[in-house]
mmCIF file of C-alpha atoms in Angstrom:
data_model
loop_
_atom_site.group_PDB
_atom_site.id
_atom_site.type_symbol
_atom_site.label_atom_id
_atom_site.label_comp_id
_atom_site.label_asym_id
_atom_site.label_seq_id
_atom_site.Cartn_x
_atom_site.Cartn_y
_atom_site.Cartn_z
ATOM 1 C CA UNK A 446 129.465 123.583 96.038
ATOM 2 C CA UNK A 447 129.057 127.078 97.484
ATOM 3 C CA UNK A 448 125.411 127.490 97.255
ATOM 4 C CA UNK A 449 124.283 130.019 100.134
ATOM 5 C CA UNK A 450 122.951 127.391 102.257
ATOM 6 C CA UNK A 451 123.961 126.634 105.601
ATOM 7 C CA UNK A 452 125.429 123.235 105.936
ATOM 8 C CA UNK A 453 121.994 121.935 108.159
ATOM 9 C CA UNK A 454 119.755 123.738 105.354
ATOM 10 C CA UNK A 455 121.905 121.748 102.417
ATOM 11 C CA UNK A 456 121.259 118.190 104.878
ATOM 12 C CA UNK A 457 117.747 119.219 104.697
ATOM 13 C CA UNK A 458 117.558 120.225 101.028
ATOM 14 C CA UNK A 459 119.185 116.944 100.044
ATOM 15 C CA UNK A 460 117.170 114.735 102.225
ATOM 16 C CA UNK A 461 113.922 116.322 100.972
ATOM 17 C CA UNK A 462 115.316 116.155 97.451
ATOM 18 C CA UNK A 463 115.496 112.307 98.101
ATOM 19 C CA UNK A 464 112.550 111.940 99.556
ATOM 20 C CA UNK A 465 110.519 113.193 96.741
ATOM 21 C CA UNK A 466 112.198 111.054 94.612
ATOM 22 C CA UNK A 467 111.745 108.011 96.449
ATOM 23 C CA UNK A 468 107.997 108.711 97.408
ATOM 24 C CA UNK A 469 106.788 111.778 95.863
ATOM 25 C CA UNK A 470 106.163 115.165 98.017
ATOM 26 C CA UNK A 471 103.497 116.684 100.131
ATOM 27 C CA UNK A 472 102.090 120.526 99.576
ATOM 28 C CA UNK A 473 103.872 121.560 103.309
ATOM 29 C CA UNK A 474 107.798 119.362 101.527
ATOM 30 C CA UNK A 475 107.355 120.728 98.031
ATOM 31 C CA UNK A 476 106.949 124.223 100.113
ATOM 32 C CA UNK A 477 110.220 123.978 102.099
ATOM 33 C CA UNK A 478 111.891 122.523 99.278
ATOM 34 C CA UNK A 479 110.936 126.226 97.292
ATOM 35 C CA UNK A 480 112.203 128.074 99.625
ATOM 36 C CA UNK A 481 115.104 126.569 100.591
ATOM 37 C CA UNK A 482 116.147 126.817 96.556
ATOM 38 C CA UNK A 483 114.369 130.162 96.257
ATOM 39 C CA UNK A 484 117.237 132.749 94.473
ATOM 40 C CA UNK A 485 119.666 130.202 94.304
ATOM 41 C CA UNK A 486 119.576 129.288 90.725
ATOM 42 C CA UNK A 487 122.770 126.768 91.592
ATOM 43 C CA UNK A 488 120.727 124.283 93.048
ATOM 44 C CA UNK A 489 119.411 121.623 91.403
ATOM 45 C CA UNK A 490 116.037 120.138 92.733
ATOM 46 C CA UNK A 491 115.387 117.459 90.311
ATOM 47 C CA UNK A 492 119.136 115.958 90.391
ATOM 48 C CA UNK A 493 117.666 113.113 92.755
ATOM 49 C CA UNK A 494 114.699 112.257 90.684
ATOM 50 C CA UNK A 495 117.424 112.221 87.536
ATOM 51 C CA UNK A 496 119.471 110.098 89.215
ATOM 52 C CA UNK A 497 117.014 108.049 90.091
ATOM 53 C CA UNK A 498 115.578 107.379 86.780
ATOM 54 C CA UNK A 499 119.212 106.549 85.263
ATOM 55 C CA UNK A 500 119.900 103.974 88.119
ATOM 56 C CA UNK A 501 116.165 102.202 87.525
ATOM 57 C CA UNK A 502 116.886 102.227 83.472
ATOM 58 C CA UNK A 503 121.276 101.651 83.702
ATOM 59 C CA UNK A 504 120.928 98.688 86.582
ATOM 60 C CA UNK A 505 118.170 97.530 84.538
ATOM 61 C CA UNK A 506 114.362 96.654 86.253
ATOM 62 C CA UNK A 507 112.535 92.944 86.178
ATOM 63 C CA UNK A 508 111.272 92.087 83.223
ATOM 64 C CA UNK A 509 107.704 93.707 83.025
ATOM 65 C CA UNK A 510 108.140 96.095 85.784
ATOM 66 C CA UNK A 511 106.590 100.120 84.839
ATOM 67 C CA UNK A 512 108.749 102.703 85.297
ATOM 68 C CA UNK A 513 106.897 105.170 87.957
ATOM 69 C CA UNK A 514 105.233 107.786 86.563
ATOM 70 C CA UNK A 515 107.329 110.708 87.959
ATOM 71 C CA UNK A 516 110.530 108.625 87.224
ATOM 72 C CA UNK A 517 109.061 108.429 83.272
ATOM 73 C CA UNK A 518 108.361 111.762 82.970
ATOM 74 C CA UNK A 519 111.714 112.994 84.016
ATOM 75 C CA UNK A 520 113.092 110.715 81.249
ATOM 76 C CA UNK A 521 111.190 112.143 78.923
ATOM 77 C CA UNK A 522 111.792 115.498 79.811
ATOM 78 C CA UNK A 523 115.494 114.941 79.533
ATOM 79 C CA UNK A 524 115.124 113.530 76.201
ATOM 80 C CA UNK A 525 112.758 116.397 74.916
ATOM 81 C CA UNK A 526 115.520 119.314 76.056
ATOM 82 C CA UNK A 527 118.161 116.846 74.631
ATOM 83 C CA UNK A 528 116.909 116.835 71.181
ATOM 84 C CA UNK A 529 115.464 120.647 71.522
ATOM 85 C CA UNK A 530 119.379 121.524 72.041
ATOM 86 C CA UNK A 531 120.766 120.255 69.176
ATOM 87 C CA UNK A 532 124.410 119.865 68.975
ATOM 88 C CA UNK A 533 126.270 119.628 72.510
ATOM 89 C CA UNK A 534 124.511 119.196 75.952
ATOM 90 C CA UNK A 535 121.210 120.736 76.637
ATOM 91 C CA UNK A 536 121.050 122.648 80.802
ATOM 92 C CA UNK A 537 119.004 121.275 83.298
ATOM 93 C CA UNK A 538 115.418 122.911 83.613
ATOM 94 C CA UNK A 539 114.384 123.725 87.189
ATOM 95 C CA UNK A 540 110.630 122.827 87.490
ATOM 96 C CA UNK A 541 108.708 122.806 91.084
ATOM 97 C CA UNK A 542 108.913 119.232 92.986
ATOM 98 C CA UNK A 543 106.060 116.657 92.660
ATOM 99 C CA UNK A 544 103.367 116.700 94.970
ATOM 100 C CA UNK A 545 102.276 113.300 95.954
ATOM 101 C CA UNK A 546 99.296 112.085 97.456
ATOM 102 C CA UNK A 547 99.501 111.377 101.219
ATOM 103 C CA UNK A 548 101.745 108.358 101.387
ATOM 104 C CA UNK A 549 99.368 105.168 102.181
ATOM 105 C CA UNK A 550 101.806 102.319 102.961
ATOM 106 C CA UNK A 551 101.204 99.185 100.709
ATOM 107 C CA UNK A 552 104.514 97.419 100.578
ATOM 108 C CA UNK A 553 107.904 98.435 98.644
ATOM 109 C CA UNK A 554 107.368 98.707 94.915
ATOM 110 C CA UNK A 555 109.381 96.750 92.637
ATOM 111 C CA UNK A 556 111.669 100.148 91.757
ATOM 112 C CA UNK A 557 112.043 101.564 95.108
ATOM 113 C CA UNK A 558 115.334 99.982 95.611
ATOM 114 C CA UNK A 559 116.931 101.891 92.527
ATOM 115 C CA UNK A 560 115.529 104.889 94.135
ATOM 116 C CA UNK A 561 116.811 103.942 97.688
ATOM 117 C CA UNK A 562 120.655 103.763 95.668
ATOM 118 C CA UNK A 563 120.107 107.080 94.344
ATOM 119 C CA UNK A 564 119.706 108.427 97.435
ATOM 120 C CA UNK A 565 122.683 106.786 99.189
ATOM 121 C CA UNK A 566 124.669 107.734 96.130
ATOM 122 C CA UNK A 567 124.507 111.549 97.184
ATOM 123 C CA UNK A 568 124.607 110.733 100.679
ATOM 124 C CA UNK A 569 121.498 111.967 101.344
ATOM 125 C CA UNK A 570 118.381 110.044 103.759
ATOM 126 C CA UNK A 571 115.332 111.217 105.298
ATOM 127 C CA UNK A 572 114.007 109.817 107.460
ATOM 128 C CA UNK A 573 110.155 110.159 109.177
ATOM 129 C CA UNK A 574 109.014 107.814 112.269
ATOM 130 C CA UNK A 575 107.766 105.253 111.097
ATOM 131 C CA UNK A 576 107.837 101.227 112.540
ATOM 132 C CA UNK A 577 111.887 99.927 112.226
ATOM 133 C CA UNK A 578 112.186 96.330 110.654
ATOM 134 C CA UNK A 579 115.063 94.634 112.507
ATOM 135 C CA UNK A 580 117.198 93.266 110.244
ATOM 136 C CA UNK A 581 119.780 90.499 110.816
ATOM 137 C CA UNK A 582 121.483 90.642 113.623
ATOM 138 C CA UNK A 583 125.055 89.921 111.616
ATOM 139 C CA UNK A 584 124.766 92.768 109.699
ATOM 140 C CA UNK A 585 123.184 95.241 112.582
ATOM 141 C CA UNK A 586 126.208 94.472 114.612
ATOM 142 C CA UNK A 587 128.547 95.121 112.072
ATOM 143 C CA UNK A 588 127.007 98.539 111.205
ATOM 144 C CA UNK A 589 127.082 99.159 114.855
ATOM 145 C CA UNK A 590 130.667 98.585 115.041
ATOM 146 C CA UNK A 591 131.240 100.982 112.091
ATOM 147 C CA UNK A 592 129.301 103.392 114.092
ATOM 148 C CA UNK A 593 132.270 103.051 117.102
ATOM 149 C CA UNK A 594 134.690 103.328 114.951
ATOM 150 C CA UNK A 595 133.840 106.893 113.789
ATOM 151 C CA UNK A 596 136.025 108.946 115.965
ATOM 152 C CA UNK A 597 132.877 110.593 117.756
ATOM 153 C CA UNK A 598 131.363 107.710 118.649
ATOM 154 C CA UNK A 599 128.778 108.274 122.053
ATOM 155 C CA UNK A 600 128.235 105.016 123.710
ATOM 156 C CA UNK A 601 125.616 105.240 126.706
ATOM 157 C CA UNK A 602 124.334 102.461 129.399
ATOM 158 C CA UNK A 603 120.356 101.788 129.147
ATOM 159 C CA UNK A 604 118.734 100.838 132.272
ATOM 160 C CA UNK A 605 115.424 99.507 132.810
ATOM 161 C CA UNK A 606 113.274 101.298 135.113
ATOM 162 C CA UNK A 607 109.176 100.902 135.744
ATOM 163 C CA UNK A 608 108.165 98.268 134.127
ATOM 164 C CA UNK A 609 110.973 97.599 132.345
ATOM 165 C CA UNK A 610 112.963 96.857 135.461
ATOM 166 C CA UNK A 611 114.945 93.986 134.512
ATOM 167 C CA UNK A 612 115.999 94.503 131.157
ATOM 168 C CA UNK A 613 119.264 96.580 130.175
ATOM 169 C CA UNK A 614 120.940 97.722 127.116
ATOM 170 C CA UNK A 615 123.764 99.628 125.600
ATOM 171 C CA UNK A 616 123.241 102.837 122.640
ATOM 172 C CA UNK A 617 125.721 103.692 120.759
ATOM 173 C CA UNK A 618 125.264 107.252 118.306
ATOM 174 C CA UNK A 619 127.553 109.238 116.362
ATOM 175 C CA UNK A 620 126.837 113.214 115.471
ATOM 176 C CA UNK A 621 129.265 113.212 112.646
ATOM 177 C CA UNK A 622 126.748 110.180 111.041
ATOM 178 C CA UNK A 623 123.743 111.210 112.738
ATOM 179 C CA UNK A 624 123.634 107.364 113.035
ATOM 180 C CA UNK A 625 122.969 104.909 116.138
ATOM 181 C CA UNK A 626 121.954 101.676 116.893
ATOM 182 C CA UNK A 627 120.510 100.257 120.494
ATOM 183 C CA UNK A 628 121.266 97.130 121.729
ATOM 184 C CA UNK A 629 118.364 95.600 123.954
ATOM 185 C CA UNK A 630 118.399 92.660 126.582
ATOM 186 C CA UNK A 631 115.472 91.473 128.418
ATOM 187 C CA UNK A 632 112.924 93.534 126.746
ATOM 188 C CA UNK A 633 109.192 91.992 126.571
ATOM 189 C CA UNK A 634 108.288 91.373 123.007
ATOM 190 C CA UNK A 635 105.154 93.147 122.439
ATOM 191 C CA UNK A 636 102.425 92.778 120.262
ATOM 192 C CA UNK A 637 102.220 95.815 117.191
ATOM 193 C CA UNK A 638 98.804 95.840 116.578
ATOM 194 C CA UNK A 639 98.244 97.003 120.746
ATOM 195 C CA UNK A 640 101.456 98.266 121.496
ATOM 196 C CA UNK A 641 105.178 99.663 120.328
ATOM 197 C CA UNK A 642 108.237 101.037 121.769
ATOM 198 C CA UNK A 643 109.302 104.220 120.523
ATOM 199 C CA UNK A 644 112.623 105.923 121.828
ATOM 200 C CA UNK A 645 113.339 109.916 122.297
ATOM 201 C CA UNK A 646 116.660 111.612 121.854
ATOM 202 C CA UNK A 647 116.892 114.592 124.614
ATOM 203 C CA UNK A 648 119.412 116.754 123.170
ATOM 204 C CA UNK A 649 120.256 120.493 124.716
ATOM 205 C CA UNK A 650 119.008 122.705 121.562
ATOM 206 C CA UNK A 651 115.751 121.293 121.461
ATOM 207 C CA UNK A 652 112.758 122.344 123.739
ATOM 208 C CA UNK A 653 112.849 119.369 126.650
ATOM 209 C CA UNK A 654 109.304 118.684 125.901
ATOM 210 C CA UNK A 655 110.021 118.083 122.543
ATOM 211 C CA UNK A 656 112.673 115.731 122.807
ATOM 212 C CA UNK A 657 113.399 113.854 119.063
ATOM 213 C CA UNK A 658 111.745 110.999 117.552
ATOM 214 C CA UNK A 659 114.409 108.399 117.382
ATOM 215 C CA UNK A 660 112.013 105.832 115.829
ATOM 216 C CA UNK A 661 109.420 103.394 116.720
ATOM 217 C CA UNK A 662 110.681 99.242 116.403
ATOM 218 C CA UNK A 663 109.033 95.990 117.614
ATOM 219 C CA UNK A 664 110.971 93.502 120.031
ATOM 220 C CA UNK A 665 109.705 90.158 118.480
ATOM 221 C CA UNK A 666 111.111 87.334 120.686
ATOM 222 C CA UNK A 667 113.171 87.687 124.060
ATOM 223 C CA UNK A 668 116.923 87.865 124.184
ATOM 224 C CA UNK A 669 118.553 90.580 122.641
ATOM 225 C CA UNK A 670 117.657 92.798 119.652
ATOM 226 C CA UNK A 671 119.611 95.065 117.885
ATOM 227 C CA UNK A 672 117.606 98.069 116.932
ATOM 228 C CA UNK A 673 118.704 100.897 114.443
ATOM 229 C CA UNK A 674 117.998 104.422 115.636
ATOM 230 C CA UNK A 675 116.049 107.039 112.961
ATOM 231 C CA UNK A 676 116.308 110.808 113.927
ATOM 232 C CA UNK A 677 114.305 112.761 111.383
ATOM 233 C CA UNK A 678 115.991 115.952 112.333
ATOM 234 C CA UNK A 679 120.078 116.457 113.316
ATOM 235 C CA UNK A 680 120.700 115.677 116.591
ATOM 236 C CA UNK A 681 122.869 118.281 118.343
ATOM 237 C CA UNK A 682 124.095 117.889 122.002
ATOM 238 C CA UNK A 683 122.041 114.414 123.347
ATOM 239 C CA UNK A 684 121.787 114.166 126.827
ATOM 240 C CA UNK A 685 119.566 111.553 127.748
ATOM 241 C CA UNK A 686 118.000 108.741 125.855
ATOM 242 C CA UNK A 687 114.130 107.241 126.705
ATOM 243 C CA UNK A 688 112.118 104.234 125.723
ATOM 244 C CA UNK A 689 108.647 104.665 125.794
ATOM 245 C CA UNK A 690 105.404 102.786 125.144
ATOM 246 C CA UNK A 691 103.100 103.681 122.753
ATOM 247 C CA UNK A 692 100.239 102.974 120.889
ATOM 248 C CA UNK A 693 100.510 101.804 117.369
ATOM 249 C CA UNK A 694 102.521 103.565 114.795
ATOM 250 C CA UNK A 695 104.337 105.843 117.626
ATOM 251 C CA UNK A 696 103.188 109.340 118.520
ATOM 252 C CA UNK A 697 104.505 113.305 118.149
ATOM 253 C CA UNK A 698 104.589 114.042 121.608
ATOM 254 C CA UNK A 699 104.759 111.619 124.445
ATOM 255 C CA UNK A 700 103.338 111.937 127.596
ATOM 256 C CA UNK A 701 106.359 109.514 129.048
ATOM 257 C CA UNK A 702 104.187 106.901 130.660
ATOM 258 C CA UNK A 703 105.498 104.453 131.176
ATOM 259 C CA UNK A 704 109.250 105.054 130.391
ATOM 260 C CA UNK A 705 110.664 101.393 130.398
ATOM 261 C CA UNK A 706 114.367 102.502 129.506
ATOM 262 C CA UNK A 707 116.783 105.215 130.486
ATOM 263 C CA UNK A 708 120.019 106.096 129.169
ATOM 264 C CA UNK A 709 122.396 108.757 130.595
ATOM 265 C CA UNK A 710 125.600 109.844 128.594
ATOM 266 C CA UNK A 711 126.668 110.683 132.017
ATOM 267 C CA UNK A 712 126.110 107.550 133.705
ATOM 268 C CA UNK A 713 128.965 105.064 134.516
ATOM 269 C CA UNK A 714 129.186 102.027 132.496
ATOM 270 C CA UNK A 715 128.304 98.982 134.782
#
Protein backbone atom coordinates (compact mmCIF):
# COMPACT_ATOMS: atom_id res chain seq x y z
CA UNK A 1 0.00 0.00 0.00
CA UNK A 2 1.43 3.34 -1.14
CA UNK A 3 0.49 5.48 1.69
CA UNK A 4 3.15 8.46 1.91
CA UNK A 5 4.89 7.01 4.74
CA UNK A 6 8.35 6.12 4.89
CA UNK A 7 8.88 2.48 5.42
CA UNK A 8 10.35 3.23 9.38
CA UNK A 9 7.20 5.68 9.85
CA UNK A 10 4.70 2.66 8.49
CA UNK A 11 6.89 0.10 11.27
CA UNK A 12 6.04 2.72 13.69
CA UNK A 13 2.43 3.40 12.67
CA UNK A 14 1.71 -0.33 12.76
CA UNK A 15 3.39 -1.07 15.97
CA UNK A 16 1.55 1.82 17.69
CA UNK A 17 -1.62 0.71 15.94
CA UNK A 18 -1.05 -2.66 17.84
CA UNK A 19 -0.22 -1.40 20.78
CA UNK A 20 -3.35 0.47 21.35
CA UNK A 21 -5.16 -2.38 20.61
CA UNK A 22 -3.53 -4.64 22.86
CA UNK A 23 -3.31 -2.10 25.86
CA UNK A 24 -4.99 1.03 25.05
CA UNK A 25 -2.92 4.44 24.28
CA UNK A 26 -1.34 7.24 26.16
CA UNK A 27 -2.06 11.22 25.32
CA UNK A 28 1.98 11.52 23.99
CA UNK A 29 0.95 7.53 21.44
CA UNK A 30 -2.52 8.66 20.48
CA UNK A 31 -0.47 12.04 19.46
CA UNK A 32 2.12 10.36 17.19
CA UNK A 33 -0.35 8.06 15.98
CA UNK A 34 -2.39 11.58 14.56
CA UNK A 35 0.19 12.73 13.00
CA UNK A 36 1.68 10.06 11.48
CA UNK A 37 -2.06 9.45 9.73
CA UNK A 38 -2.62 13.20 9.50
CA UNK A 39 -3.73 13.87 5.44
CA UNK A 40 -3.48 10.45 4.64
CA UNK A 41 -7.03 9.42 4.51
CA UNK A 42 -5.61 5.73 3.24
CA UNK A 43 -4.65 4.71 6.48
CA UNK A 44 -6.59 2.93 8.62
CA UNK A 45 -6.00 3.43 12.46
CA UNK A 46 -8.57 1.24 13.91
CA UNK A 47 -7.78 -1.91 11.51
CA UNK A 48 -5.83 -3.46 14.62
CA UNK A 49 -8.48 -2.88 17.17
CA UNK A 50 -11.02 -4.51 14.30
CA UNK A 51 -9.02 -7.23 13.95
CA UNK A 52 -8.70 -7.72 17.21
CA UNK A 53 -12.25 -7.84 18.15
CA UNK A 54 -13.03 -10.48 15.22
CA UNK A 55 -10.17 -12.83 16.46
CA UNK A 56 -11.54 -12.55 20.39
CA UNK A 57 -15.36 -13.21 19.02
CA UNK A 58 -14.28 -15.87 15.64
CA UNK A 59 -11.60 -18.03 17.95
CA UNK A 60 -14.18 -17.82 20.49
CA UNK A 61 -13.28 -16.56 24.46
CA UNK A 62 -13.82 -18.86 27.85
CA UNK A 63 -16.98 -19.21 28.80
CA UNK A 64 -17.85 -16.05 30.97
CA UNK A 65 -15.00 -13.99 29.91
CA UNK A 66 -16.13 -9.81 29.03
CA UNK A 67 -15.18 -8.62 25.99
CA UNK A 68 -12.88 -5.36 26.81
CA UNK A 69 -14.51 -2.38 26.65
CA UNK A 70 -12.65 -0.78 23.67
CA UNK A 71 -12.79 -4.23 21.87
CA UNK A 72 -16.96 -3.98 22.48
CA UNK A 73 -17.31 -0.77 21.35
CA UNK A 74 -15.58 -1.29 18.09
CA UNK A 75 -18.08 -4.16 17.56
CA UNK A 76 -20.70 -2.16 18.02
CA UNK A 77 -19.62 0.51 15.99
CA UNK A 78 -19.17 -1.83 13.09
CA UNK A 79 -22.55 -3.13 13.49
CA UNK A 80 -24.20 0.42 13.82
CA UNK A 81 -22.46 1.67 10.23
CA UNK A 82 -23.39 -1.89 8.97
CA UNK A 83 -27.02 -1.55 9.40
CA UNK A 84 -26.88 2.49 8.77
CA UNK A 85 -25.57 1.35 5.12
CA UNK A 86 -28.13 -0.66 4.05
CA UNK A 87 -27.61 -2.82 1.13
CA UNK A 88 -23.79 -3.67 0.33
CA UNK A 89 -20.78 -2.91 2.67
CA UNK A 90 -20.72 0.12 4.82
CA UNK A 91 -16.63 2.18 4.76
CA UNK A 92 -14.62 2.20 7.64
CA UNK A 93 -14.99 5.42 9.91
CA UNK A 94 -11.67 6.91 11.04
CA UNK A 95 -12.14 8.02 14.71
CA UNK A 96 -9.01 9.24 17.01
CA UNK A 97 -7.19 6.20 18.99
CA UNK A 98 -8.15 5.36 22.63
CA UNK A 99 -6.42 6.91 25.31
CA UNK A 100 -5.76 4.59 28.12
CA UNK A 101 -4.91 5.14 31.52
CA UNK A 102 -1.20 4.72 32.40
CA UNK A 103 -0.67 1.01 32.05
CA UNK A 104 -0.45 -0.51 35.81
CA UNK A 105 0.73 -4.12 35.32
CA UNK A 106 -1.68 -6.71 36.99
CA UNK A 107 -1.19 -9.89 35.05
CA UNK A 108 -2.39 -10.84 31.32
CA UNK A 109 -6.14 -10.63 30.94
CA UNK A 110 -8.02 -13.50 29.80
CA UNK A 111 -8.34 -11.77 26.00
CA UNK A 112 -4.94 -10.47 25.60
CA UNK A 113 -3.84 -13.43 23.70
CA UNK A 114 -6.49 -12.81 20.82
CA UNK A 115 -5.12 -9.40 20.80
CA UNK A 116 -1.41 -10.58 20.85
CA UNK A 117 -2.62 -12.80 17.32
CA UNK A 118 -3.95 -9.76 15.87
CA UNK A 119 -0.96 -8.15 16.11
CA UNK A 120 1.31 -10.91 14.74
CA UNK A 121 -1.27 -11.32 12.02
CA UNK A 122 -0.17 -7.86 10.44
CA UNK A 123 3.25 -8.34 11.41
CA UNK A 124 3.31 -5.68 13.54
CA UNK A 125 5.01 -5.60 17.59
CA UNK A 126 5.94 -2.96 19.86
CA UNK A 127 7.76 -3.34 22.08
CA UNK A 128 8.68 -1.00 25.48
CA UNK A 129 11.42 -2.22 28.19
CA UNK A 130 9.96 -3.91 30.32
CA UNK A 131 11.29 -7.31 32.54
CA UNK A 132 11.75 -10.47 29.71
CA UNK A 133 10.18 -13.85 30.98
CA UNK A 134 12.52 -16.60 29.74
CA UNK A 135 10.70 -19.02 28.20
CA UNK A 136 11.70 -22.65 27.51
CA UNK A 137 14.79 -23.15 26.52
CA UNK A 138 13.52 -25.70 23.49
CA UNK A 139 11.66 -23.24 21.96
CA UNK A 140 14.23 -20.10 22.58
CA UNK A 141 16.80 -22.10 20.79
CA UNK A 142 14.80 -22.90 18.02
CA UNK A 143 13.73 -19.25 17.44
CA UNK A 144 17.33 -18.46 17.75
CA UNK A 145 18.21 -20.73 15.04
CA UNK A 146 15.50 -19.17 12.81
CA UNK A 147 17.14 -15.97 13.61
CA UNK A 148 20.67 -17.50 11.82
CA UNK A 149 19.05 -18.63 9.24
CA UNK A 150 17.83 -15.21 7.96
CA UNK A 151 20.45 -14.35 5.48
CA UNK A 152 21.62 -11.23 7.65
CA UNK A 153 22.12 -12.90 10.54
CA UNK A 154 24.96 -10.86 13.07
CA UNK A 155 26.39 -13.28 15.47
CA UNK A 156 28.81 -11.55 18.12
CA UNK A 157 31.12 -13.11 21.10
CA UNK A 158 30.06 -11.74 24.75
CA UNK A 159 32.78 -11.51 27.18
CA UNK A 160 32.61 -10.98 30.74
CA UNK A 161 34.48 -8.18 32.09
CA UNK A 162 34.28 -6.44 35.87
CA UNK A 163 32.42 -8.34 37.74
CA UNK A 164 31.22 -10.45 35.37
CA UNK A 165 34.65 -11.84 34.64
CA UNK A 166 34.04 -15.38 34.23
CA UNK A 167 30.98 -15.72 32.46
CA UNK A 168 30.72 -15.62 28.48
CA UNK A 169 28.08 -15.70 25.92
CA UNK A 170 27.21 -15.57 22.30
CA UNK A 171 24.29 -12.77 20.58
CA UNK A 172 22.96 -13.41 17.71
CA UNK A 173 20.56 -10.30 15.86
CA UNK A 174 19.16 -9.87 12.57
CA UNK A 175 18.25 -6.14 11.02
CA UNK A 176 15.96 -7.57 8.44
CA UNK A 177 13.81 -9.07 11.79
CA UNK A 178 14.90 -6.55 14.13
CA UNK A 179 15.07 -9.80 16.21
CA UNK A 180 17.92 -11.35 18.57
CA UNK A 181 18.37 -13.58 21.19
CA UNK A 182 21.58 -13.81 23.79
CA UNK A 183 22.86 -16.80 24.95
CA UNK A 184 24.42 -16.51 28.58
CA UNK A 185 26.93 -18.86 30.51
CA UNK A 186 28.11 -18.29 33.92
CA UNK A 187 26.02 -15.37 34.73
CA UNK A 188 25.06 -14.87 38.63
CA UNK A 189 21.38 -15.23 39.04
CA UNK A 190 20.24 -12.19 40.69
CA UNK A 191 17.56 -11.33 42.78
CA UNK A 192 14.59 -8.84 40.86
CA UNK A 193 13.31 -7.17 43.63
CA UNK A 194 17.31 -5.56 44.29
CA UNK A 195 18.71 -6.00 41.08
CA UNK A 196 18.35 -6.73 37.01
CA UNK A 197 20.40 -6.95 34.01
CA UNK A 198 19.48 -4.82 31.28
CA UNK A 199 21.46 -4.90 27.86
CA UNK A 200 22.16 -1.76 25.34
CA UNK A 201 22.43 -1.98 21.60
CA UNK A 202 25.26 0.70 20.42
CA UNK A 203 24.40 1.21 16.94
CA UNK A 204 26.18 4.14 14.64
CA UNK A 205 22.90 6.43 14.00
CA UNK A 206 22.12 6.81 17.44
CA UNK A 207 23.78 9.38 19.86
CA UNK A 208 26.57 7.00 21.81
CA UNK A 209 25.12 8.10 25.02
CA UNK A 210 21.95 6.96 24.09
CA UNK A 211 22.68 3.64 23.08
CA UNK A 212 19.11 1.36 22.71
CA UNK A 213 17.22 -0.41 25.26
CA UNK A 214 17.52 -3.99 24.29
CA UNK A 215 15.46 -5.14 27.31
CA UNK A 216 15.75 -5.89 30.89
CA UNK A 217 15.59 -10.13 31.85
CA UNK A 218 16.36 -12.03 35.10
CA UNK A 219 19.05 -14.96 35.15
CA UNK A 220 17.19 -17.34 37.62
CA UNK A 221 19.56 -20.31 38.25
CA UNK A 222 23.29 -20.76 36.96
CA UNK A 223 24.16 -22.46 33.72
CA UNK A 224 23.04 -21.04 30.70
CA UNK A 225 19.99 -18.91 29.79
CA UNK A 226 18.71 -18.06 26.67
CA UNK A 227 17.45 -14.54 26.68
CA UNK A 228 15.31 -12.84 23.88
CA UNK A 229 16.42 -9.35 22.93
CA UNK A 230 13.48 -6.32 22.77
CA UNK A 231 14.58 -3.12 20.83
CA UNK A 232 11.74 -0.64 21.08
CA UNK A 233 13.09 1.36 18.23
CA UNK A 234 14.87 -0.15 14.70
CA UNK A 235 18.19 -0.88 15.17
CA UNK A 236 20.40 0.43 12.36
CA UNK A 237 24.22 -0.23 12.20
CA UNK A 238 25.04 -2.11 15.92
CA UNK A 239 28.39 -1.93 16.91
CA UNK A 240 28.79 -3.01 20.26
CA UNK A 241 26.55 -4.81 22.65
CA UNK A 242 26.57 -4.12 26.83
CA UNK A 243 25.13 -5.80 29.85
CA UNK A 244 24.52 -3.70 32.58
CA UNK A 245 23.19 -3.77 36.15
CA UNK A 246 20.41 -2.04 37.20
CA UNK A 247 18.00 -1.37 39.63
CA UNK A 248 14.57 -2.80 39.34
CA UNK A 249 12.50 -2.47 36.28
CA UNK A 250 15.69 -1.18 34.13
CA UNK A 251 16.43 2.48 33.51
CA UNK A 252 16.43 5.23 30.34
CA UNK A 253 19.85 6.09 30.54
CA UNK A 254 22.60 4.14 32.13
CA UNK A 255 25.42 5.36 33.76
CA UNK A 256 27.38 1.88 32.69
CA UNK A 257 28.46 0.83 36.13
CA UNK A 258 29.16 -1.90 36.35
CA UNK A 259 29.15 -3.30 32.73
CA UNK A 260 29.35 -7.17 33.37
CA UNK A 261 29.24 -8.12 29.52
CA UNK A 262 30.75 -6.90 26.30
CA UNK A 263 30.13 -7.84 22.88
CA UNK A 264 32.07 -6.61 19.80
CA UNK A 265 30.77 -7.42 16.18
CA UNK A 266 34.36 -6.95 15.49
CA UNK A 267 35.82 -9.25 17.84
CA UNK A 268 37.12 -12.76 16.83
CA UNK A 269 35.11 -15.65 17.79
CA UNK A 270 37.09 -17.67 20.49
Amino acid sequence: MNDGLSPDDRDRLDGLLAEGAAFGLSPDEAAEIERLSAGRGDVDIEEFERLAAALYVGLGAGAGEKLPDHLRRICADQGRDLLASGPGPAPAPVRPPVVAPPRRWAGPPAWLGWVAAAACLLLAVATWSRPVDVSPAVELERLREEVLTAGDALTVPLKGVGPGEGSSGDLVWSNRRQRGFMRLRGVAANDPSQRQYQLWIFDRAQDERYPIDGGVFDINAPGEAVVPIHAPIRVREPYLFAVTVEKPGGVVVSDRDPIILLGDPAAPAT
